[in-house]
Short mmCIF file of C-alpha atoms in Angstrom, two decimals:
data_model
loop_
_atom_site.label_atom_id
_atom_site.label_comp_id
_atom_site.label_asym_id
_atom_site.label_seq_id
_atom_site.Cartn_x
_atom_site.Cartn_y
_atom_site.Cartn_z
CA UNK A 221 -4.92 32.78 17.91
CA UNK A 222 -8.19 30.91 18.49
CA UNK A 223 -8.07 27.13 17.28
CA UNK A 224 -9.22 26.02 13.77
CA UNK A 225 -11.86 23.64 13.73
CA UNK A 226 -12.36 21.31 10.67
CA UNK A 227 -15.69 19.12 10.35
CA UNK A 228 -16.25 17.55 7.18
CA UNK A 229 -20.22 15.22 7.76
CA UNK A 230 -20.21 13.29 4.51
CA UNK A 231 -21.97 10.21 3.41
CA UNK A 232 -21.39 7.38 0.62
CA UNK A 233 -23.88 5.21 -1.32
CA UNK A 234 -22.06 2.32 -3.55
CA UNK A 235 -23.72 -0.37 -5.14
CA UNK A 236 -22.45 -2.97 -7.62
CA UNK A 237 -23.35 -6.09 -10.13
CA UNK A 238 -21.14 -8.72 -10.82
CA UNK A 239 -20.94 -12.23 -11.87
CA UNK A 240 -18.11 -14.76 -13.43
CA UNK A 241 -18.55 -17.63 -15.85
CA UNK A 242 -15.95 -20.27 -16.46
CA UNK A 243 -15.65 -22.35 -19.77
CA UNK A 244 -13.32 -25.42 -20.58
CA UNK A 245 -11.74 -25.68 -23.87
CA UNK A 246 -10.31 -29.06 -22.62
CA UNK A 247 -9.57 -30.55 -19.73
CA UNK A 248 -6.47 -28.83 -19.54
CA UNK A 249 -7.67 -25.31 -20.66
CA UNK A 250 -9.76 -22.80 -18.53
CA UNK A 251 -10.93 -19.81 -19.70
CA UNK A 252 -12.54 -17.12 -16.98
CA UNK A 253 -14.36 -13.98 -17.41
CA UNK A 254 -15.89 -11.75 -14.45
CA UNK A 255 -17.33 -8.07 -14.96
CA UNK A 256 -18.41 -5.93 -12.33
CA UNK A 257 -20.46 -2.49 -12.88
CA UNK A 258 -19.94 -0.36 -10.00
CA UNK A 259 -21.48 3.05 -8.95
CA UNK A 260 -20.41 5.52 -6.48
CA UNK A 261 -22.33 8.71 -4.69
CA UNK A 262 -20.96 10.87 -2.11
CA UNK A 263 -21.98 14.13 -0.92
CA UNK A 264 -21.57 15.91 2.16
CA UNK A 265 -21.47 19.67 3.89
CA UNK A 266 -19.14 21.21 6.61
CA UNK A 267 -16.35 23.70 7.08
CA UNK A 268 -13.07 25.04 8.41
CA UNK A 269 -13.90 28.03 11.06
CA UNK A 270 -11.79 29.93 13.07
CA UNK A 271 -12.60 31.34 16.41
CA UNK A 272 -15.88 29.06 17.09
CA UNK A 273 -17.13 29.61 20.44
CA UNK A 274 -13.89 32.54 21.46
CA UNK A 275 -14.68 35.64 22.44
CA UNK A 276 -14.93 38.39 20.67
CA UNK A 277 -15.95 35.57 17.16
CA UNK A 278 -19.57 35.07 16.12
CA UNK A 279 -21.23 32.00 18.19
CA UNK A 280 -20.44 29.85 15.43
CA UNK A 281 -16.81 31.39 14.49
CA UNK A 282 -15.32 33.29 11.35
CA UNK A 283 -15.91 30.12 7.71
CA UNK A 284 -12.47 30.00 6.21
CA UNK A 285 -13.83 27.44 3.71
CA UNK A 286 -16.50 25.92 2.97
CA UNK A 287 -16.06 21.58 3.07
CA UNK A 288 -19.22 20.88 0.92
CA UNK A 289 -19.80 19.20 -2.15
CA UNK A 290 -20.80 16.27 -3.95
CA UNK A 291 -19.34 13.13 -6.73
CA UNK A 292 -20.81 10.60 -8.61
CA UNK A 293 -19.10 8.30 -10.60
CA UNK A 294 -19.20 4.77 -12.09
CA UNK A 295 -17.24 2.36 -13.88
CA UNK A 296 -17.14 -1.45 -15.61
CA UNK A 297 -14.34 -3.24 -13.99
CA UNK A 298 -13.61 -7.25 -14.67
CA UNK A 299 -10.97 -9.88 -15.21
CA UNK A 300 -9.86 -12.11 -18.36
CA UNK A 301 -7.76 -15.10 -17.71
CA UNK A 302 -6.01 -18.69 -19.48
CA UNK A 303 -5.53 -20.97 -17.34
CA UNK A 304 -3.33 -23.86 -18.59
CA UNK A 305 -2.64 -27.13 -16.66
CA UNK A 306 0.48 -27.98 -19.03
CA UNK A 307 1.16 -31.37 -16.21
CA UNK A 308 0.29 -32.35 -12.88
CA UNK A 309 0.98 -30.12 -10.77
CA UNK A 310 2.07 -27.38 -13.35
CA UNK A 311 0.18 -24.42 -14.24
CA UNK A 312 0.66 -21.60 -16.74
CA UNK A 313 -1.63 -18.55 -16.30
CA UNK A 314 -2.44 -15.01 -18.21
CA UNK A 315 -5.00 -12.45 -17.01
CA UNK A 316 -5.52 -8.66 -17.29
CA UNK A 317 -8.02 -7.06 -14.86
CA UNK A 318 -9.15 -3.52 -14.83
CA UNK A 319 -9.41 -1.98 -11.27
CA UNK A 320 -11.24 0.84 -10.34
CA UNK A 321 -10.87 3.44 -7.01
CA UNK A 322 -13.95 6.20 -7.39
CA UNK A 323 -13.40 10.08 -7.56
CA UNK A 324 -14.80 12.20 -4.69
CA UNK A 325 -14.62 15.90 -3.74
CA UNK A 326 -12.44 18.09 -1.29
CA UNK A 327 -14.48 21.14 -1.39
CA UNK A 328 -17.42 23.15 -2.92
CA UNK A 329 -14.47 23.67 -6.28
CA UNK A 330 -12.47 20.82 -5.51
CA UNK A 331 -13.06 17.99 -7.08
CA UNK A 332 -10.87 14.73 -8.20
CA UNK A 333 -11.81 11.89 -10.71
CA UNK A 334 -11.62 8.10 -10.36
CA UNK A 335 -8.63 5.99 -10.60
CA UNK A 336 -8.21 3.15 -12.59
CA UNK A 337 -5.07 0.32 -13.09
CA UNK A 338 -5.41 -2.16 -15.97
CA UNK A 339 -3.29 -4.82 -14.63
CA UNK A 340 -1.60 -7.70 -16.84
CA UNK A 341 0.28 -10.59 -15.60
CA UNK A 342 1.67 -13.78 -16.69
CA UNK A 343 2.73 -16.70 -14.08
CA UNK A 344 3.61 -20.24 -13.51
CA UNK A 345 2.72 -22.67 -10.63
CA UNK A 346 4.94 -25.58 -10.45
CA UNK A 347 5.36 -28.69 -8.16
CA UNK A 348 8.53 -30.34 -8.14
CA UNK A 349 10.40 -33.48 -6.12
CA UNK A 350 7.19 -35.41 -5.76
CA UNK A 351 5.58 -32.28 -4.00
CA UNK A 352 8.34 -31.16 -1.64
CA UNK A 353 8.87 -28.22 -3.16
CA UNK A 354 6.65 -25.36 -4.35
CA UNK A 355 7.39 -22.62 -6.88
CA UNK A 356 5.62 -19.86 -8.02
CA UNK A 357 6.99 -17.04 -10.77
CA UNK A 358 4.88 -14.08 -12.07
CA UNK A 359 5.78 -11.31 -13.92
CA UNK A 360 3.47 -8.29 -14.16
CA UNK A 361 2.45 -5.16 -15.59
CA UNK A 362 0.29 -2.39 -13.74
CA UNK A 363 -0.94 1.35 -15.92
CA UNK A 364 -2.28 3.29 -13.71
CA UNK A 365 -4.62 6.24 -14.77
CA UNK A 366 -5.48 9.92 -13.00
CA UNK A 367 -3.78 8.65 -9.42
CA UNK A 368 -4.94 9.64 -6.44
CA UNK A 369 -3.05 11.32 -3.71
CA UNK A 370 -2.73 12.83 -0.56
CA UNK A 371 -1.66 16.66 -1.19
CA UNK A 372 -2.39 19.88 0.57
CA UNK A 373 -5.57 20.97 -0.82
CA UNK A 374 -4.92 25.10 -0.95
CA UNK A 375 -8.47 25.97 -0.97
CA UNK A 376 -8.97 25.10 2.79
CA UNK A 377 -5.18 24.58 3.98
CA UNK A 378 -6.18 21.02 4.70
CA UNK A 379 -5.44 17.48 3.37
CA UNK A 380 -7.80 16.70 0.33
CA UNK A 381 -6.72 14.56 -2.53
CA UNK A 382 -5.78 15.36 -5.71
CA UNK A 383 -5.16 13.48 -9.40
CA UNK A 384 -1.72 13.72 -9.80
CA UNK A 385 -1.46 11.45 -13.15
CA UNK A 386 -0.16 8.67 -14.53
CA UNK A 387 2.03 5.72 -12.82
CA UNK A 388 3.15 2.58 -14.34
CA UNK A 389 4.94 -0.17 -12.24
CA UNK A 390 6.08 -3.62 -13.45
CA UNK A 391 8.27 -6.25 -12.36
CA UNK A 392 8.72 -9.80 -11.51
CA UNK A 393 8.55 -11.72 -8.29
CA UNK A 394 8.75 -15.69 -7.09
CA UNK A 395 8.66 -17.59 -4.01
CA UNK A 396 9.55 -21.38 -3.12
CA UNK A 397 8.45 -23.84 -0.32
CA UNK A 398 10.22 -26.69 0.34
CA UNK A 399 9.94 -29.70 3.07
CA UNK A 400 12.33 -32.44 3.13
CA UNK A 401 11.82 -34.30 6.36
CA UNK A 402 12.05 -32.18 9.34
CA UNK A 403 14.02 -29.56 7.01
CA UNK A 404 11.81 -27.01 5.96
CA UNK A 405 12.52 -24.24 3.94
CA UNK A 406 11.50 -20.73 2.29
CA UNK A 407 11.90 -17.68 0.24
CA UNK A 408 11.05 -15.08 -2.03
CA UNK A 409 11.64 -11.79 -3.90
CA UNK A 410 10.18 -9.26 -5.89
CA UNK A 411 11.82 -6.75 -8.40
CA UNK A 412 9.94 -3.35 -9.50
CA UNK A 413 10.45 -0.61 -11.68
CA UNK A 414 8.21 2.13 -11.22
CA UNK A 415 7.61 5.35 -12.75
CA UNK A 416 5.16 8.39 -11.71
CA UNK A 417 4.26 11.23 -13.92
CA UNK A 418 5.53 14.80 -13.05
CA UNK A 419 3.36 16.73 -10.66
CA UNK A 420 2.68 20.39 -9.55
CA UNK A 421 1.74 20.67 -6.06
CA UNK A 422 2.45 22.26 -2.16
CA UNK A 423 5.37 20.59 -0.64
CA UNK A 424 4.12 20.14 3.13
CA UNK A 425 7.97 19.94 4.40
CA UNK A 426 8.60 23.09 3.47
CA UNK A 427 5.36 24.60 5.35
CA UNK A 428 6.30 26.44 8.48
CA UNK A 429 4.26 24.66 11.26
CA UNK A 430 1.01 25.04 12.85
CA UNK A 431 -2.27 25.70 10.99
CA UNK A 432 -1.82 28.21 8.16
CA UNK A 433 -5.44 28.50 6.70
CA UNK A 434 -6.51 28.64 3.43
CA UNK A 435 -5.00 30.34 0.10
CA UNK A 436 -5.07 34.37 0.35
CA UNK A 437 -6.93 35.79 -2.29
CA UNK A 438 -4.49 37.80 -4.65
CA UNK A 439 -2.80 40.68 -3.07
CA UNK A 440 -3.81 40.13 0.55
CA UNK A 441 -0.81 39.39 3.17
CA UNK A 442 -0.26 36.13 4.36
CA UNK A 443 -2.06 35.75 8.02
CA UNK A 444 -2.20 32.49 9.44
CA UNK A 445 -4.74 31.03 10.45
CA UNK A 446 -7.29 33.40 9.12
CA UNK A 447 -4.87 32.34 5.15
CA UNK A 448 -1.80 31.63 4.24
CA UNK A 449 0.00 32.01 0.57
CA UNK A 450 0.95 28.44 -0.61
CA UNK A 451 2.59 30.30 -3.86
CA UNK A 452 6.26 30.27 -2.68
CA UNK A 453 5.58 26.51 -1.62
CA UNK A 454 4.20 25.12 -4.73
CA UNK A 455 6.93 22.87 -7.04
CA UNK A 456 6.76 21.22 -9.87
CA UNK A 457 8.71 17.59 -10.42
CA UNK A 458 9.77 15.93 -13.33
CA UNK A 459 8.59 12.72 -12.26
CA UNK A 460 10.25 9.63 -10.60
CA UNK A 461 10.00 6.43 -8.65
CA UNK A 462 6.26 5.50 -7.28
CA UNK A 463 6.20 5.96 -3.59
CA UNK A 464 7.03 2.92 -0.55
CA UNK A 465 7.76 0.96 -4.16
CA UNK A 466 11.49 -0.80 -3.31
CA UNK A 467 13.44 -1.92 -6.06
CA UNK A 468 13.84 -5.06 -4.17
CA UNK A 469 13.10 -7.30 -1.56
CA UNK A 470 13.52 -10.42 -0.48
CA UNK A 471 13.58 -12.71 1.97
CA UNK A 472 13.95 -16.26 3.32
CA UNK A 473 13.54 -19.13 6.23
CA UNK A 474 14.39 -22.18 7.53
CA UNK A 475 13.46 -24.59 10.22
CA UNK A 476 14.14 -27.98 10.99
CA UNK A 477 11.51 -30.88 13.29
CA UNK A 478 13.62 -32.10 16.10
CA UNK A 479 11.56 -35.34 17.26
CA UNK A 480 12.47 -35.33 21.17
CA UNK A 481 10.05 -38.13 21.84
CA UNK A 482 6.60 -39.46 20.11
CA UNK A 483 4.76 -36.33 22.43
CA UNK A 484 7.74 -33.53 22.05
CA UNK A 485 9.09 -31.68 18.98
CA UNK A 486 10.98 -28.80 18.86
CA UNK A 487 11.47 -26.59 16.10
CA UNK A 488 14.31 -23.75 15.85
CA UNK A 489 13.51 -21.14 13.00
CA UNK A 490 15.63 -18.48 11.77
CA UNK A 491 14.18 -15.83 9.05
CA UNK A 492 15.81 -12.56 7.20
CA UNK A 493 13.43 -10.01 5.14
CA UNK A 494 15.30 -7.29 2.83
CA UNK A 495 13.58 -4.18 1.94
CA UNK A 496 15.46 -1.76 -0.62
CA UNK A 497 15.43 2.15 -0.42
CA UNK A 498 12.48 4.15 -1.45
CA UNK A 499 10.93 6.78 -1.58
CA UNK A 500 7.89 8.31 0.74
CA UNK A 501 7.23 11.74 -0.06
CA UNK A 502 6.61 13.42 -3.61
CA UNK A 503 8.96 15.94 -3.39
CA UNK A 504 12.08 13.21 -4.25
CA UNK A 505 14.16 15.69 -1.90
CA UNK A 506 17.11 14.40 0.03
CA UNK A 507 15.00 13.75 3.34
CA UNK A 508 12.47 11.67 0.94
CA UNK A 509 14.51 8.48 0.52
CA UNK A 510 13.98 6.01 3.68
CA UNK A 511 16.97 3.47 3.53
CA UNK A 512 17.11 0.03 2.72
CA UNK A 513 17.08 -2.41 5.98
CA UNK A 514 17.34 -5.74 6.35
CA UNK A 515 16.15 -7.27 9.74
CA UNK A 516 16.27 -11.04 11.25
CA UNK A 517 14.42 -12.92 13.52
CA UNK A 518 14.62 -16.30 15.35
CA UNK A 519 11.27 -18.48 16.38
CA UNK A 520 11.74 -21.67 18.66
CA UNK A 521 8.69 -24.10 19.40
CA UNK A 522 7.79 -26.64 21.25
CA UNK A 523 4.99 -28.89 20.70
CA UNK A 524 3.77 -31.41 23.46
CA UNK A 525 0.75 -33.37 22.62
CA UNK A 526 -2.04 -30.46 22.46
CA UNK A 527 0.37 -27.53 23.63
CA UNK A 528 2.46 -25.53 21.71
CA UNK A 529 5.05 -22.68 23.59
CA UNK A 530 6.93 -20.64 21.39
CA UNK A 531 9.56 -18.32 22.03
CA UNK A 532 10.34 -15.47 19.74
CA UNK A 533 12.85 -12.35 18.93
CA UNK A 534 12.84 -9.91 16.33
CA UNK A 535 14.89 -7.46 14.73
CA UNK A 536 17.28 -9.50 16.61
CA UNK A 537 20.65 -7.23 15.83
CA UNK A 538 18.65 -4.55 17.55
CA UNK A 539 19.08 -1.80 14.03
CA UNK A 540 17.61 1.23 14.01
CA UNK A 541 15.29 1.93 10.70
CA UNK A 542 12.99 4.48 9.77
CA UNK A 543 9.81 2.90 8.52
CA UNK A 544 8.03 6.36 7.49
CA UNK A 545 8.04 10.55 7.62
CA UNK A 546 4.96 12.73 7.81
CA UNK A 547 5.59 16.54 7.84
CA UNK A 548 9.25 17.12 9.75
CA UNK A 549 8.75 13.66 12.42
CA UNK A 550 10.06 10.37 11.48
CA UNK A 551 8.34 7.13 12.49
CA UNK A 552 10.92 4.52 13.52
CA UNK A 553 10.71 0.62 13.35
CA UNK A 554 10.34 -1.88 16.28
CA UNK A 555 13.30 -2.24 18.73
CA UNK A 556 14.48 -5.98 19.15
CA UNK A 557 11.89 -7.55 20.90
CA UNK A 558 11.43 -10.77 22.77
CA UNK A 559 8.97 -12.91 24.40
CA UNK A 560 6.76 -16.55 24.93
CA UNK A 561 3.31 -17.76 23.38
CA UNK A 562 1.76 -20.48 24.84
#
């Protein structure tokens, strides 16, 4: 059949006020306050048409759905923290911040609201061994509100985006720096635990391929492109882990200054990142998990005077890793790879 042709012509107005004020309860004590009002207009026209410029189609094709529409929305958005200084080089910290992602529209009936995250954390920033080494531990809390994602909007057949509910994720992470001499060191890691509401919508892997055109009106035969019926398609889950959200990861690196002469140093450096499991499609099927991986690399430099050459390798054990799945392809990860910089 003749091609589908989707053009969407939108347009988007945002403007925003916003300031931040510090005060001191002591020297020690910082208290900071920012607020932001923020307000967002889109509207826009365009269709999905089948048969545009074919034979035998008007000159301007058969309208399978019509793209149009329009969203306003707004929202006060802002950031509370203590800021403690508890010893040189020590700091304690507590914020929450509200975060804001505005609504829009899909179609002429399709429309989805804003999202919003109140985020709460608590942290320290310490200095330790005369200022070799760096630490930093947070933990954190993130609610999110009417979250927005990518689904197959039924109405036109087509990717629109959708409020699917409510997500919380929380966790801990820390890293550390260290330098003692020409040894230099290093690492971090983060732990979540995530949750996402349950969700009803169209899950794409099932699909048979090609365009398939919008929803069928009730009792009218599937007939793709000119519509399709998503009803046999449509699940419902009971919820689960938030998506490309690892339990954990991790990862760490170490180098050391070899002084060859006053003009020459070189510097071997060997690093190793872990990424846990997780998952990248809503559906939480068995195809939906990508596996954990853990990949190392190797850096050597040389440093004379002015110049620097470094030579480089990742993914140096060569693995094989998927880093992502759209529809029924997977999207691998690099290949070990190898080269200079001067």
């Amino acid at each position: 059949p003749p091609g589908v042709i989707i053009d969407p012509r939108n347009s988007k107005d945002v403007f925003g006020v916003f300031g931040q004020g510090n005060y001191r309860f002591t020297p020690a004590l910082e208290f900071q306050l920012g607020l932001r009002y923020s307000h967002f207009d889109a509207s826009g026209t365009g269709a999905v048409t089948l048969g545009r410029d074919f034979p035998g189609f008007p000159p301007g094709g058969i309208q399978l759905a019509d793209l149009s529409g329009s969203h306003k929305d707004a929202r006060v958005t802002g950031k509370a923290a203590l800021n403690w200084t508890v010893a040189e080089g020590h700091l304690l910290y507590a914020f929450a911040a509200r975060g804001y992602k505005p609504g829009g529209f899909n179609t002429t009936t399709s429309e989805f609201d804003p999202e919003t995250v109140w985020n709460y954390e608590v942290g320290w920033k310490g200095s330790l061994a005369d200022g070799r080494v760096n630490l930093q531990l947070a933990a954190f809390y993130n609610d999110f509100n009417s979250l927005q994602f990518d689904v197959i909007e039924p109405s036109t057949g087509t990717a629109g985006v959708e409020n699917v509910g409510a997500a919380t994720i929380k966790g801990f992470e820390g890293q550390v720096q260290g330098q003692f001499g020409g040894l230099g060191f290093d690492a971090g890691f983060s732990y979540l635990d995530t949750e996402l509401s349950s969700l009803t919508f169209i899950n794409a892997r099932l699909l048979p391929p090609g365009q398939l055109g919008p929803q069928c009106p009730m009792g009218v035969a599937s007939n793709p492109p000119v519509c399709f019926d998503y009803d046999p398609f449509t699940i419902t889950t009971s919820g689960g882990d938030n998506l490309y959200s690892p339990e954990w990861t991790y990862n760490f690196g170490a180098e050391y200054d070899f002084q060859v002469t006053p003009r020459v140093t070189v510097t071997p450096r060997l690093n190793y990142g872990y990424l846990g499991s997780r998952f990248n499609y809503l559906a939480y099927g068995p195809g939906d998990l990508l596996e954990s991986r853990g990949l190392l690399s190797a850096l050597l430099t040389i440093r004379f005077d002015e110049w620097r050459i470094e030579g480089y390798a990742t993914n140096l054990t060569d693995k094989d890793y998927v880093v992502g799945r759209a529809d029924n392809n997977e999207f691998y990860g690099a290949p070990r790879q190898y080269g200079v910089r001067l």
